[in-house]
Amino acid sequence: MNDFSFWVILSNLLLATRWTIALSLVAFVCGGIVGLALLFARTSGIGWLTLATKAYIEFFQGTPLLIQLFLFFFGVALLGVEVSPWIAASLALTFWTSAFLTEIWRGCVESIPKGQWEASESLAFNYIEQMRYVILPQAFRIAIAPTVGFSVQVIKGTALASIIGFVDLTKAGTMLNNATFRPFLVYSLVALIYFCLCFPLSWYAHRLERQLHAAR
Amino acid sequence: MPLVDIKDVRKSFGPVEVLRGVSVDVERGDVVAIIGKSGSGKSTLLRCINRLETYDEGSIVVDGMNVGDARKEKKLRDLRRNVGMVFQQFNLFPHLTAAENVMLAPKVVNKANNHEAKLLAEETLAKVGLSDKANNYPSQLSGGQQQRVAIARALAMRPNVLLCDEITSALDPELVNEVLRVVEQLAREGITLILVTHEMRFARDVGTKLVFMHLGKVHEVGPPKELFAAPRTAELQQFIGSVH
């Protein structure tokens, strides 16, 4: 039974880690793109657009990510379309990420002084031009640290995708445990690998934050 | 027909009526100084002219264009191209150099190419005496220099009217004159100026028209030298006395 050596366990976990990284990247990049579009809608000042964006954000921030994964996995199937765990997990994590990034970035946009809006407005800029040339370049600097910090949450969030059958690091851990009956060893290694992915990011986010404060 | 024609404009912020029927007309080349106590509605009036603020009643016509109609983006853009504005807090874009601050609106709004925009920046920065600071960021400039860059930035759009909202109020006393000299130079060149100001001597010497606002109304209006020498109302007399 115990012919699984330590190295076999570790190498299998590392192979599954590729999928954790892939899902994290997809969620973070696509979530960032959707989040940027939502940011424009959220700060546009157009009533119905702001309201719709708020509702979207409230939904994804106010329900558990696991339930969102279920909704995408089982819900889309109801429409007669077969979705793989990979697609369902990518979609759910993308929307979930976008909701949080929009809120983080909105805070950064709103911290730009009102005078910047007024000056660009009186120079005949429209809203998109104001954002593009005046507000976002300044908000970007402030946004880097919390955005990198949030990427850690995305990586940890991907662990839930294992429940709908996506073979990521966590799912591989579960499978290896079923085969080896060495839960403590297996899950310790799983935790260690997650930590090795997340720690450099949170360390980098802290460093960026310190730099930003020093620059002020 | 006046270049800026303000007729019976009313505006409330909630229950507070800040403009209670204001009429002013500004001819081409006029230098109009608006004075009055804080809360008298001077800044609000100025901000209504380029629609940074909307008004509730009355009309403002700038160069034949009704400000109240400028709800559509294109009309609003035309209006604001025509009306420059300089603010008390400068509001320069901190992530851009002085020259880039000046070049941005001509490039983005007027679709000027880089070369044209550069020439404009050189010309307007020279006009405000800051050719040597073109590559400095706002944080590397003094308050007076920042405000002069802000003036250059507004001029680069070649506006027909320049609105100045207490542009020396945030400056250290020794920096006020360098900004006023630039404005005086503009006045001599015939640019139409509307200034909200606390600089009484400047209003008297450079202004062609003085508007004294009190409680949301134009309380007195006329040639600055006459009004300063012989205010007709007790309120203006008191106001002049209080700031001297």
mmCIF file of C-alpha atoms in Angstrom, chain A residues 114-127 129 133-135 137-138, chain B residues 47 50 52 73 77 80 83 85 87 91-95 104-105 108-109 153 157:
data_model
loop_
_atom_site.group_PDB
_atom_site.id
_atom_site.type_symbol
_atom_site.label_atom_id
_atom_site.label_comp_id
_atom_site.label_asym_id
_atom_site.label_seq_id
_atom_site.Cartn_x
_atom_site.Cartn_y
_atom_site.Cartn_z
ATOM 1 C CA LYS A 114 -11.559 66.441 -7.351
ATOM 2 C CA GLY A 115 -9.457 69.227 -8.856
ATOM 3 C CA GLN A 116 -7.942 66.759 -11.332
ATOM 4 C CA TRP A 117 -11.407 65.978 -12.654
ATOM 5 C CA GLU A 118 -12.355 69.646 -12.818
ATOM 6 C CA ALA A 119 -9.152 70.724 -14.532
ATOM 7 C CA SER A 120 -9.448 68.070 -17.237
ATOM 8 C CA GLU A 121 -13.169 68.728 -17.568
ATOM 9 C CA SER A 122 -12.591 72.419 -18.158
ATOM 10 C CA LEU A 123 -9.997 71.505 -20.810
ATOM 11 C CA ALA A 124 -12.886 69.853 -22.715
ATOM 12 C CA PHE A 125 -11.915 66.223 -21.984
ATOM 13 C CA ASN A 126 -14.747 63.719 -22.039
ATOM 14 C CA TYR A 127 -15.093 61.067 -19.361
ATOM 15 C CA GLU A 129 -10.282 60.804 -21.913
ATOM 16 C CA TYR A 133 -4.962 60.439 -19.556
ATOM 17 C CA VAL A 134 -5.430 61.990 -16.124
ATOM 18 C CA ILE A 135 -7.071 59.771 -13.518
ATOM 19 C CA PRO A 137 -2.179 57.045 -14.641
ATOM 20 C CA GLN A 138 -2.302 58.486 -11.124
ATOM 21 C CA ARG B 47 -18.164 77.906 -12.654
ATOM 22 C CA ASN B 50 -18.108 76.702 -18.456
ATOM 23 C CA LEU B 52 -18.608 72.983 -14.219
ATOM 24 C CA GLU B 73 -21.153 65.975 -25.284
ATOM 25 C CA ARG B 77 -16.802 70.163 -25.750
ATOM 26 C CA ARG B 80 -15.139 74.285 -23.045
ATOM 27 C CA VAL B 83 -13.609 78.921 -22.290
ATOM 28 C CA MET B 85 -10.178 78.076 -16.647
ATOM 29 C CA PHE B 87 -8.096 77.325 -10.460
ATOM 30 C CA ASN B 91 -4.736 71.453 -10.397
ATOM 31 C CA LEU B 92 -1.772 70.610 -12.593
ATOM 32 C CA PHE B 93 -1.461 66.957 -13.574
ATOM 33 C CA PRO B 94 1.271 65.732 -11.208
ATOM 34 C CA HIS B 95 2.342 62.787 -13.370
ATOM 35 C CA LEU B 104 -2.151 67.159 -23.310
ATOM 36 C CA ALA B 105 -5.416 68.944 -24.117
ATOM 37 C CA VAL B 108 -6.290 64.760 -26.893
ATOM 38 C CA VAL B 109 -9.085 67.222 -27.579
ATOM 39 C CA ARG B 153 -2.138 75.061 -20.132
ATOM 40 C CA MET B 157 -6.449 75.717 -26.153
#
